[in-house]
XYZ file of C-alpha atoms in Angstrom:
681
model
C 84.360 108.623 69.543
C 87.331 108.231 71.798
C 86.961 109.004 75.606
C 89.121 111.777 76.939
C 90.049 112.948 80.464
C 86.457 113.923 81.513
C 85.335 110.531 80.150
C 82.673 108.432 82.228
C 80.941 105.262 81.400
C 78.126 107.484 80.148
C 79.879 108.666 77.124
C 80.608 104.996 75.840
C 76.908 104.001 75.232
C 74.981 103.785 72.054
C 73.774 107.407 72.486
C 77.327 108.693 72.360
C 76.623 112.194 70.789
C 74.001 113.017 73.103
C 75.959 111.945 76.239
C 78.979 113.713 74.878
C 77.003 117.068 74.653
C 75.553 116.684 78.108
C 79.132 116.202 79.629
C 80.304 119.427 77.805
C 77.255 121.121 79.440
C 78.056 119.801 82.882
C 81.618 120.767 82.386
C 80.862 124.287 81.566
C 78.380 124.559 84.334
C 81.116 123.256 86.920
C 83.656 125.739 85.442
C 81.368 128.613 85.773
C 80.866 127.906 89.481
C 84.434 127.505 90.113
C 84.963 130.926 88.480
C 82.233 132.411 90.697
C 83.644 130.904 93.965
C 87.082 132.370 93.003
C 86.295 135.735 91.574
C 83.061 136.846 93.165
C 83.762 138.882 96.332
C 80.628 137.759 98.283
C 79.667 134.799 100.416
C 76.658 134.476 102.308
C 75.833 133.614 106.080
C 72.505 133.920 107.729
C 71.772 136.716 110.264
C 69.718 136.602 113.403
C 66.862 138.180 111.671
C 66.814 135.897 108.654
C 68.647 138.156 106.100
C 71.833 137.040 104.299
C 75.010 138.774 105.405
C 77.469 139.179 102.778
C 81.298 138.947 103.564
C 83.779 141.172 101.576
C 86.811 139.281 100.363
C 90.165 140.836 101.172
C 92.697 141.894 98.720
C 96.383 141.538 99.329
C 98.158 144.962 99.349
C 101.177 146.370 101.481
C 100.162 149.408 103.371
C 97.285 150.150 105.617
C 96.090 152.891 103.296
C 96.536 150.801 100.112
C 94.380 147.949 102.033
C 91.716 150.259 102.847
C 91.470 151.939 99.381
C 91.529 148.593 97.686
C 88.315 147.562 99.318
C 84.945 148.991 98.139
C 82.697 149.183 101.029
C 79.166 147.765 100.580
C 76.395 150.465 100.105
C 75.227 151.268 103.605
C 71.610 150.486 102.824
C 72.559 146.980 101.780
C 74.600 146.718 105.191
C 71.859 147.886 107.029
C 69.306 145.481 105.435
C 71.718 142.564 106.123
C 71.773 143.565 109.771
C 68.033 143.674 110.137
C 67.417 147.535 109.895
C 64.481 148.744 108.250
C 64.773 151.659 105.597
C 62.976 154.179 107.790
C 65.604 153.546 110.698
C 68.467 154.586 108.608
C 69.582 158.176 107.853
C 72.473 157.888 105.211
C 75.475 160.246 105.225
C 76.930 159.483 101.854
C 77.397 155.999 100.353
C 79.095 154.076 103.165
C 77.908 155.454 106.619
C 74.686 156.185 108.285
C 72.921 157.147 111.450
C 70.606 154.709 113.074
C 67.465 155.784 114.795
C 66.861 155.066 118.282
C 63.228 153.717 117.421
C 64.942 150.459 116.593
C 65.146 149.802 120.346
C 61.349 149.959 120.732
C 61.026 147.688 117.893
C 63.269 145.058 118.971
C 62.529 145.320 122.739
C 61.561 141.785 122.925
C 64.713 140.538 121.088
C 67.028 138.875 123.582
C 70.416 140.426 123.835
C 73.643 138.737 122.459
C 76.855 138.185 124.442
C 78.800 141.289 125.599
C 82.544 141.254 125.156
C 84.912 144.014 126.425
C 88.366 144.632 124.721
C 90.899 146.076 127.190
C 94.702 145.898 127.545
C 97.713 146.035 129.504
C 99.454 149.217 130.274
C 100.557 150.190 126.732
C 103.603 151.966 125.467
C 103.197 155.415 123.822
C 102.674 153.556 120.451
C 99.461 151.821 121.493
C 99.194 148.131 121.425
C 96.208 147.574 118.996
C 93.179 147.231 121.066
C 91.084 148.659 118.181
C 92.791 146.225 115.660
C 92.064 143.277 117.905
C 88.348 144.444 118.146
C 88.037 144.558 114.473
C 89.833 141.351 113.862
C 87.635 139.633 116.482
C 84.380 140.561 114.916
C 85.740 139.696 111.429
C 86.613 136.260 112.741
C 83.134 135.744 114.300
C 81.026 136.885 111.541
C 83.146 136.231 108.293
C 84.791 133.001 109.335
C 82.593 131.333 112.188
C 79.102 132.428 110.875
C 78.330 134.123 114.188
C 76.623 137.580 114.306
C 78.732 140.080 115.672
C 78.961 143.829 116.036
C 81.982 146.135 116.860
C 81.216 149.103 118.924
C 84.129 151.672 118.502
C 84.774 155.487 119.705
C 85.012 158.078 117.144
C 88.688 159.287 116.981
C 89.311 162.682 118.067
C 91.128 165.232 115.745
C 93.653 166.018 118.554
C 95.602 162.780 118.541
C 94.849 162.165 114.666
C 96.819 165.319 113.961
C 99.212 165.133 117.001
C 100.895 162.069 117.961
C 98.973 158.844 117.371
C 97.656 159.275 113.747
C 94.579 157.558 112.526
C 92.496 155.202 114.747
C 90.616 152.947 112.296
C 92.733 149.904 113.039
C 95.328 148.654 110.789
C 96.400 146.057 108.226
C 93.601 143.772 107.434
C 91.552 144.542 110.353
C 90.213 148.221 109.790
C 86.965 150.239 109.690
C 86.548 151.484 106.203
C 86.321 154.079 104.792
C 89.335 154.964 106.912
C 89.402 158.604 105.734
C 85.777 159.198 106.967
C 86.254 157.182 110.191
C 89.306 159.308 111.310
C 87.973 162.895 110.116
C 84.642 164.495 110.457
C 82.384 161.291 110.369
C 78.985 162.519 110.788
C 79.714 165.691 112.859
C 79.203 164.455 116.285
C 82.369 166.171 117.800
C 81.447 169.354 116.012
C 78.019 169.335 117.532
C 79.595 168.630 120.995
C 82.023 171.438 120.559
C 79.215 173.848 119.507
C 77.103 172.992 122.400
C 79.790 173.135 124.935
C 80.953 176.574 123.641
C 77.336 177.822 123.704
C 77.318 177.156 127.472
C 80.480 178.973 127.848
C 79.124 181.916 125.928
C 75.895 181.949 128.031
C 78.075 181.943 131.203
C 80.020 184.960 130.318
C 76.996 186.798 128.888
C 74.866 186.343 131.943
C 77.676 187.482 134.172
C 78.128 190.790 132.206
C 74.420 191.495 132.080
C 73.902 190.898 135.798
C 76.821 193.132 136.514
C 75.556 195.994 134.510
C 71.681 195.971 134.939
C 69.269 196.402 137.749
C 66.986 193.717 138.906
C 64.003 195.279 137.037
C 65.827 195.697 133.800
C 66.947 191.998 134.017
C 63.594 190.945 134.701
C 62.094 192.710 131.873
C 64.505 191.372 129.341
C 64.411 187.686 130.684
C 60.741 187.822 130.713
C 59.795 190.071 128.089
C 56.225 191.474 127.270
C 54.962 190.179 124.061
C 51.933 191.899 122.651
C 51.163 193.137 126.235
C 51.602 189.708 127.624
C 54.358 188.678 129.950
C 54.884 185.014 130.675
C 57.689 182.617 131.712
C 59.268 180.137 129.141
C 58.968 176.386 130.153
C 62.682 176.466 131.106
C 62.071 179.262 133.483
C 59.513 177.399 135.351
C 62.486 174.913 136.149
C 64.469 177.682 137.580
C 61.438 178.872 139.605
C 61.006 175.317 141.072
C 64.570 175.006 142.092
C 64.155 178.261 144.052
C 61.056 176.922 145.763
C 58.843 179.677 143.879
C 55.499 178.049 143.158
C 54.090 180.896 140.723
C 53.273 180.948 137.168
C 52.379 184.727 136.676
C 55.359 186.985 136.546
C 53.473 189.838 137.785
C 52.915 187.880 141.071
C 56.681 187.698 142.154
C 57.743 189.661 145.202
C 60.867 191.902 144.668
C 62.932 189.350 146.712
C 61.712 186.584 144.396
C 62.561 188.673 141.393
C 66.093 189.116 142.600
C 66.651 185.483 143.281
C 65.164 184.556 139.856
C 67.226 186.873 137.796
C 70.561 186.878 139.509
C 72.661 183.582 139.105
C 75.388 185.638 141.044
C 78.060 183.252 139.744
C 81.326 183.430 141.628
C 83.949 184.067 138.803
C 86.572 182.172 140.796
C 84.220 179.108 140.960
C 83.329 178.665 137.439
C 84.181 175.157 136.468
C 83.073 175.250 132.748
C 85.692 175.699 130.028
C 85.510 176.106 126.466
C 86.768 173.352 124.132
C 88.527 172.712 120.743
C 89.300 169.496 119.266
C 92.984 170.185 118.757
C 95.872 169.629 120.969
C 96.588 173.233 121.781
C 98.625 173.527 124.938
C 98.538 177.389 124.784
C 94.924 177.477 125.515
C 95.160 175.696 128.856
C 94.956 178.929 130.518
C 93.668 181.994 129.154
C 92.206 185.395 129.994
C 88.771 186.582 128.560
C 86.772 189.932 128.702
C 89.613 192.173 127.876
C 87.698 194.187 125.171
C 86.344 197.511 126.202
C 82.917 196.386 125.358
C 82.992 193.766 128.224
C 83.239 196.616 130.822
C 85.818 195.043 132.991
C 84.577 191.600 133.129
C 88.076 190.091 133.013
C 88.605 186.599 134.274
C 90.806 183.692 133.831
C 89.593 180.597 132.245
C 90.906 177.701 129.840
C 90.191 175.319 127.104
C 89.949 171.431 127.366
C 90.097 169.146 124.287
C 86.382 168.596 122.900
C 86.449 164.926 123.955
C 86.969 166.000 127.491
C 83.802 167.907 127.441
C 81.198 166.729 129.944
C 78.583 166.750 126.971
C 80.799 163.969 125.270
C 80.461 161.959 128.549
C 76.817 162.421 128.638
C 76.554 161.255 124.908
C 78.427 158.229 125.861
C 76.234 157.378 128.899
C 72.728 158.367 127.915
C 70.230 155.731 127.126
C 67.581 157.749 125.326
C 67.037 161.271 123.973
C 64.960 162.252 126.982
C 67.798 160.937 129.222
C 70.174 163.016 127.372
C 68.116 166.135 127.796
C 67.711 165.538 131.466
C 71.484 165.050 132.006
C 72.344 168.084 129.853
C 69.916 170.035 132.122
C 71.727 168.775 135.135
C 75.236 170.090 134.276
C 76.698 172.342 136.796
C 78.782 175.191 135.391
C 80.064 176.824 138.634
C 78.847 177.881 142.099
C 77.170 181.226 143.089
C 78.590 183.408 145.818
C 76.213 181.962 148.298
C 77.584 178.621 147.642
C 74.815 177.047 145.459
C 75.486 175.257 142.283
C 74.432 176.738 139.008
C 73.165 174.459 136.213
C 72.743 174.845 132.376
C 69.014 174.690 133.099
C 69.367 177.943 135.420
C 71.181 179.575 132.525
C 68.265 178.704 130.255
C 70.443 176.941 127.697
C 69.832 173.219 128.090
C 67.032 173.040 125.606
C 69.184 174.594 123.041
C 71.871 172.103 123.849
C 69.417 169.197 123.323
C 68.603 170.564 119.817
C 72.442 170.862 119.010
C 72.792 167.235 120.033
C 69.646 165.558 118.624
C 71.432 163.850 115.723
C 74.740 163.223 117.567
C 72.882 160.839 119.939
C 72.269 158.377 116.979
C 75.016 155.866 116.460
C 76.873 155.769 113.135
C 76.806 152.556 111.061
C 79.963 151.636 109.252
C 81.734 148.339 108.254
C 85.035 146.369 108.538
C 87.278 145.445 105.585
C 85.537 142.143 105.417
C 81.971 143.902 105.438
C 80.990 143.162 109.037
C 79.021 145.736 110.872
C 80.388 148.448 113.144
C 78.773 151.122 115.293
C 80.928 154.375 115.742
C 79.745 156.527 118.530
C 81.084 158.933 121.022
C 84.786 159.322 121.915
C 85.722 160.228 125.581
C 89.318 159.712 126.281
C 90.146 157.163 128.978
C 92.881 159.033 130.843
C 90.562 162.121 131.040
C 87.026 160.945 130.710
C 85.564 157.425 130.897
C 87.023 156.122 127.782
C 84.198 153.997 126.320
C 81.772 154.099 123.307
C 78.335 154.928 123.878
C 75.646 152.891 125.957
C 73.167 153.285 123.031
C 75.464 151.788 120.447
C 76.102 148.617 122.766
C 72.258 148.347 123.401
C 71.290 148.520 119.520
C 73.899 146.182 118.700
C 73.190 143.659 121.334
C 69.379 143.467 119.967
C 70.571 143.316 116.302
C 73.093 140.340 116.870
C 70.384 138.192 118.899
C 70.808 135.578 121.604
C 73.679 133.790 119.971
C 75.538 136.756 118.640
C 78.468 138.858 120.049
C 78.897 142.573 120.596
C 82.525 143.684 121.086
C 83.150 146.861 122.669
C 86.440 148.462 123.480
C 87.688 150.421 126.444
C 90.501 152.966 126.185
C 94.112 152.335 127.274
C 94.915 149.696 130.043
C 92.453 147.732 132.063
C 93.379 149.912 135.085
C 91.647 152.846 133.401
C 89.168 152.087 130.527
C 88.065 148.799 131.821
C 87.721 149.974 135.377
C 85.457 152.855 134.266
C 83.541 150.562 131.829
C 82.544 148.455 134.777
C 82.040 150.999 137.452
C 80.543 153.888 135.422
C 79.106 152.687 132.115
C 77.659 149.443 133.368
C 76.040 151.266 136.290
C 74.450 153.594 133.754
C 73.349 150.984 131.128
C 72.496 147.949 133.322
C 74.410 145.756 130.971
C 76.818 142.895 132.247
C 79.642 141.701 130.205
C 80.445 138.018 129.569
C 84.131 138.044 128.929
C 87.034 140.570 128.836
C 89.675 140.281 126.139
C 92.798 141.605 127.396
C 95.249 142.734 124.710
C 99.104 142.395 125.097
C 101.923 142.731 122.957
C 105.524 141.509 123.373
C 106.845 144.895 122.868
C 104.825 146.266 125.700
C 105.492 143.243 127.941
C 109.239 143.796 127.282
C 109.008 147.511 128.367
C 107.322 146.311 131.671
C 109.767 143.824 132.050
C 112.620 146.376 132.290
C 113.262 147.171 128.586
C 114.384 150.781 127.691
C 111.927 153.514 127.041
C 109.879 153.620 123.808
C 109.140 156.700 122.123
C 106.743 157.643 119.242
C 108.770 158.475 116.009
C 112.020 157.006 117.173
C 113.383 153.579 116.083
C 112.856 150.766 118.467
C 115.823 149.595 120.621
C 117.248 146.272 119.764
C 115.614 144.708 122.872
C 112.250 144.973 121.232
C 113.320 143.542 117.974
C 115.534 140.690 119.054
C 114.357 137.720 121.111
C 114.539 138.303 124.952
C 112.674 135.834 127.042
C 113.657 137.157 130.266
C 112.217 140.617 129.667
C 109.115 139.041 128.341
C 108.827 136.885 131.351
C 109.258 139.762 133.750
C 106.693 141.744 131.870
C 104.136 139.108 132.139
C 104.711 138.362 135.873
C 104.159 142.047 136.726
C 101.943 144.045 134.439
C 100.004 141.467 132.564
C 99.482 139.413 135.731
C 98.266 142.592 137.503
C 95.816 143.481 134.691
C 94.435 140.002 134.707
C 93.704 140.274 138.370
C 91.974 143.742 137.774
C 89.599 141.986 135.611
C 89.138 139.155 138.265
C 88.029 141.679 140.792
C 84.786 142.237 138.807
C 84.339 138.554 138.354
C 84.608 138.327 134.674
C 86.716 135.607 132.787
C 89.748 136.762 130.715
C 91.114 135.888 127.379
C 94.542 137.116 126.650
C 94.991 138.324 123.089
C 98.578 138.556 122.026
C 98.765 140.882 119.182
C 101.517 139.512 117.144
C 104.256 141.527 115.433
C 106.804 140.329 112.770
C 109.684 140.711 115.159
C 108.110 138.459 117.700
C 109.666 134.724 117.894
C 107.717 131.695 118.471
C 109.429 131.071 121.961
C 108.226 134.505 122.964
C 104.829 133.920 121.912
C 104.521 130.507 123.696
C 106.176 131.976 126.846
C 103.413 134.636 126.893
C 100.478 132.420 126.267
C 101.815 129.822 129.071
C 102.517 132.462 131.758
C 99.049 134.215 130.978
C 97.158 131.022 131.476
C 99.091 130.456 134.697
C 98.169 133.936 135.867
C 94.584 133.056 135.638
C 93.527 133.774 132.008
C 90.744 131.360 130.794
C 92.907 131.177 127.531
C 95.611 133.027 125.709
C 96.104 133.041 122.061
C 98.237 134.709 119.444
C 96.454 136.941 116.897
C 97.393 137.567 113.402
C 94.485 139.829 112.254
C 96.886 142.689 111.118
C 98.397 140.319 108.603
C 95.341 138.088 107.769
C 92.214 139.830 108.726
C 89.588 137.730 110.474
C 91.194 134.508 109.475
C 94.137 135.561 111.881
C 91.830 135.913 114.756
C 89.919 132.642 114.462
C 91.447 131.107 117.575
C 90.629 134.214 119.463
C 87.014 134.124 118.497
C 86.737 130.516 119.476
C 88.411 131.168 122.859
C 86.032 134.123 123.465
C 83.005 131.827 122.333
C 84.008 129.288 124.781
C 84.731 131.821 127.743
C 81.390 133.605 127.009
C 79.447 130.433 127.479
C 80.803 129.935 130.981
C 78.942 131.532 134.070
C 80.507 134.834 135.292
C 79.971 136.579 138.669
C 80.020 140.213 137.885
C 80.347 142.537 140.632
C 81.128 146.238 141.179
C 84.378 147.184 142.806
C 82.810 149.532 145.408
C 79.596 150.255 146.954
C 78.184 153.438 145.405
C 77.025 154.637 148.964
C 80.622 154.619 150.227
C 82.134 158.168 150.929
C 83.831 159.755 147.987
C 87.269 159.654 149.430
C 86.766 155.990 150.207
C 85.818 155.226 146.743
C 88.912 156.866 145.300
C 91.094 155.054 147.881
C 89.414 151.557 146.917
C 90.444 152.396 143.268
C 93.953 153.404 144.153
C 94.637 150.454 146.403
C 92.849 147.510 144.611
C 93.415 148.670 141.033
C 96.626 150.729 140.864
C 98.418 149.012 143.781
C 98.872 152.110 145.840
C 99.516 152.058 149.551
C 97.001 154.991 150.088
C 95.798 158.343 148.659
C 96.994 161.854 149.476
C 94.330 164.630 149.108
C 95.366 168.224 148.589
C 93.651 170.872 150.630
C 91.664 171.960 147.479
C 90.525 168.398 146.926
C 89.394 167.957 150.331
C 87.288 171.204 150.208
C 85.637 169.991 146.915
C 84.777 166.744 148.445
C 83.155 168.500 151.361
C 81.359 170.681 148.936
C 80.070 167.885 146.853
C 78.794 166.021 150.042
C 76.900 169.155 150.854
C 75.119 169.480 147.592
C 74.160 165.698 147.684
C 76.783 164.519 145.082
C 78.333 162.012 147.259
C 76.560 158.983 145.598
C 78.276 159.143 142.155
C 80.803 156.786 140.903
C 84.279 157.670 140.417
C 86.217 158.576 137.063
C 89.900 158.866 137.656
C 91.873 161.139 135.407
C 95.236 159.568 135.459
C 98.279 158.920 133.157
C 97.589 155.758 131.002
C 101.438 155.217 130.847
C 101.636 153.488 134.234
C 99.405 151.752 136.878
C 100.506 154.611 139.011
C 100.563 158.285 138.595
C 104.281 158.305 137.415
C 104.443 157.595 133.626
C 108.002 156.189 134.000
C 106.942 153.555 136.633
C 106.414 150.463 134.511
C 105.418 146.796 135.491
C 103.271 146.804 138.741
C 104.498 149.545 140.961
C 103.884 149.322 144.754
C 104.698 151.273 147.773
C 103.528 154.626 146.537
C 100.890 157.081 147.754
C 98.500 158.336 144.764
C 98.209 162.208 145.127
C 94.868 163.623 144.255
C 95.531 167.215 143.102
C 91.924 168.300 142.590
C 88.473 166.698 142.501
C 85.798 167.821 140.078
C 82.214 166.784 139.482
C 80.402 165.964 135.994
C 76.897 165.948 137.515
C 75.051 165.524 134.152
C 77.306 162.626 133.189
C 76.917 161.325 136.721
C 80.565 161.073 138.064
C 83.090 162.672 140.252
C 86.525 162.954 138.634
C 89.684 163.258 140.687
C 92.760 164.750 138.949
C 95.717 162.552 139.774
C 99.173 164.313 139.918
C 99.754 166.793 136.987
C 97.086 165.101 134.603
C 96.046 167.799 132.071
C 92.652 168.005 130.246
C 94.307 169.568 127.152
C 97.013 167.588 125.362
C 99.746 169.446 123.645
C 101.535 168.895 120.118
C 104.845 167.019 119.973
C 107.792 168.603 118.100
C 106.921 166.852 115.045
C 103.043 166.328 114.901
C 101.443 163.598 112.479
C 100.101 166.613 110.454
C 103.499 166.927 108.802
C 102.561 163.938 106.905
C 98.989 164.500 106.054
C 97.980 165.916 102.678
C 95.528 165.917 99.903
C 96.292 164.989 96.189
C 94.306 167.714 94.350
C 94.084 165.656 91.226
C 92.778 162.439 92.718
C 91.227 163.942 95.780
C 93.058 161.106 97.844
C 94.249 161.712 101.450
C 97.728 160.844 102.468
C 99.430 160.425 105.793
C 96.570 159.349 108.110
C 98.167 156.073 108.800
């Protein structure tokens, strides 16, 4: 028998026929494994709890939506098992997403936390610079390519920007959360729960004012503490009201007439009600409205307004609570207005805080999803960074840190630039959680750097000017030495090492990329690396993952920007001067009065949550780079007592966005035959 191309010395022996058969068997076994390696979509890496984590292979398509639809997500129960969740800790919402029970924290309380990474950014263009995409690409690189356990923790998108100017927020290219449609739309209903809870408070306020205005003390008392089967008793939430009033009685019949009056009359001042209704739509015409005009409301007409749902204090509470009990207590502390005698009135005084907790009992559980490469993601809460504190939930981060283990990574994202989302992450979220980050990833794009270097304005929907398409090293350098340098310095104020992630676009030249990385390192970044996750998935962010791994292993010296015991005005001034670069602040008379009132009520020890434009380090959206020599105007100061922060309104900042001339909803549609959604990207 003649030996052919797979011939070895074995087939040229006296037992030629047997050896020939063995070699063919070996050949087919070898061929089988090659086919499996090429075609089978899963490979395995161990996770921290001893399971095997499966990685989804990427399919090469063109558009974001095609990429998303080409990938079939792992069943969520498989994903949950891979990351170490028990079946009883999972509440599935369909095939590809699930709520995770908070009992996991008790089970894993002895498990060491992983490393904590914050993704922030430079001041963005109106188009956004891809922080979510970088976050997803980074965790794909860590888990799917470097075999390091990692979790992404992202905010839930609001319907406002999804149908307004921004569109979908699931990442992009080969760094997405899937299924993209479910991520961007209703998800598991958390924002709907917040809307319902917020508007229940609003309804309770107006109803209580109506009844107090039209009934005697005795009639109010008989209705608020009704006699049931001849027995009159206080409900548990009414005991809290009595305690706040200093009434130490349990028998309704024992109250004096004066005590009855103080118990039944909240006596809200209509001009000092701070609570507004919410809707998760950019509806500018609801910014100021009049309610109570029907004849049935008996003349109880007043001005009020709507905020966008994600600006609700209940959203902030969801993001900052660390347990169901903590959320319940925070909901009870929310102040809705002031009485005519100058006392704060809470949701507990209204008797509604228990009902709010019931509406929010499922929303407090983070939602488990996955990236295109099958790595795990927690999606939870969605406060805006220019209005609220701009971070996903404390609970999602805490759960993820336990699941990844000591050597794993949790990558969480802060909204907009480092001057907004990152500053609030450190001063508000880290105070609430007790967690301390290991490294900051600062996202930059050459497009944004050129804008800060003096390039023309960038508008959503309009073609990019040629300065952003053609190579222009002078604009890049100017942007690096202004905005990028300032944002690195802001991170260093908190003692955290910085890795700059340059989100690469196809119009970027190698000379521009090299220049950014060189200047970033010269400005104090631990490292600066170009990232190609949009085009290549996790493989395009391997260098970033390696840089983050190295930076996270170095010691950090985390510190807060200000002492919480500083006066409110001084805390605002510290942020304005050290973070924004302002010379000073200017408090309006209304802002001064509010600060005095909050100090009188004992709220002066709360951190600050600035409501400021995200388009500039200053309060002026058109001032790019790193403006100096300005005074920051504080138009008003409000308090979210349940959430636990004071929020000043800077300039003309609005808590209800508006729709542009051509909103994104023009392109969003449903194919009635296939059921596929178009236009979200």
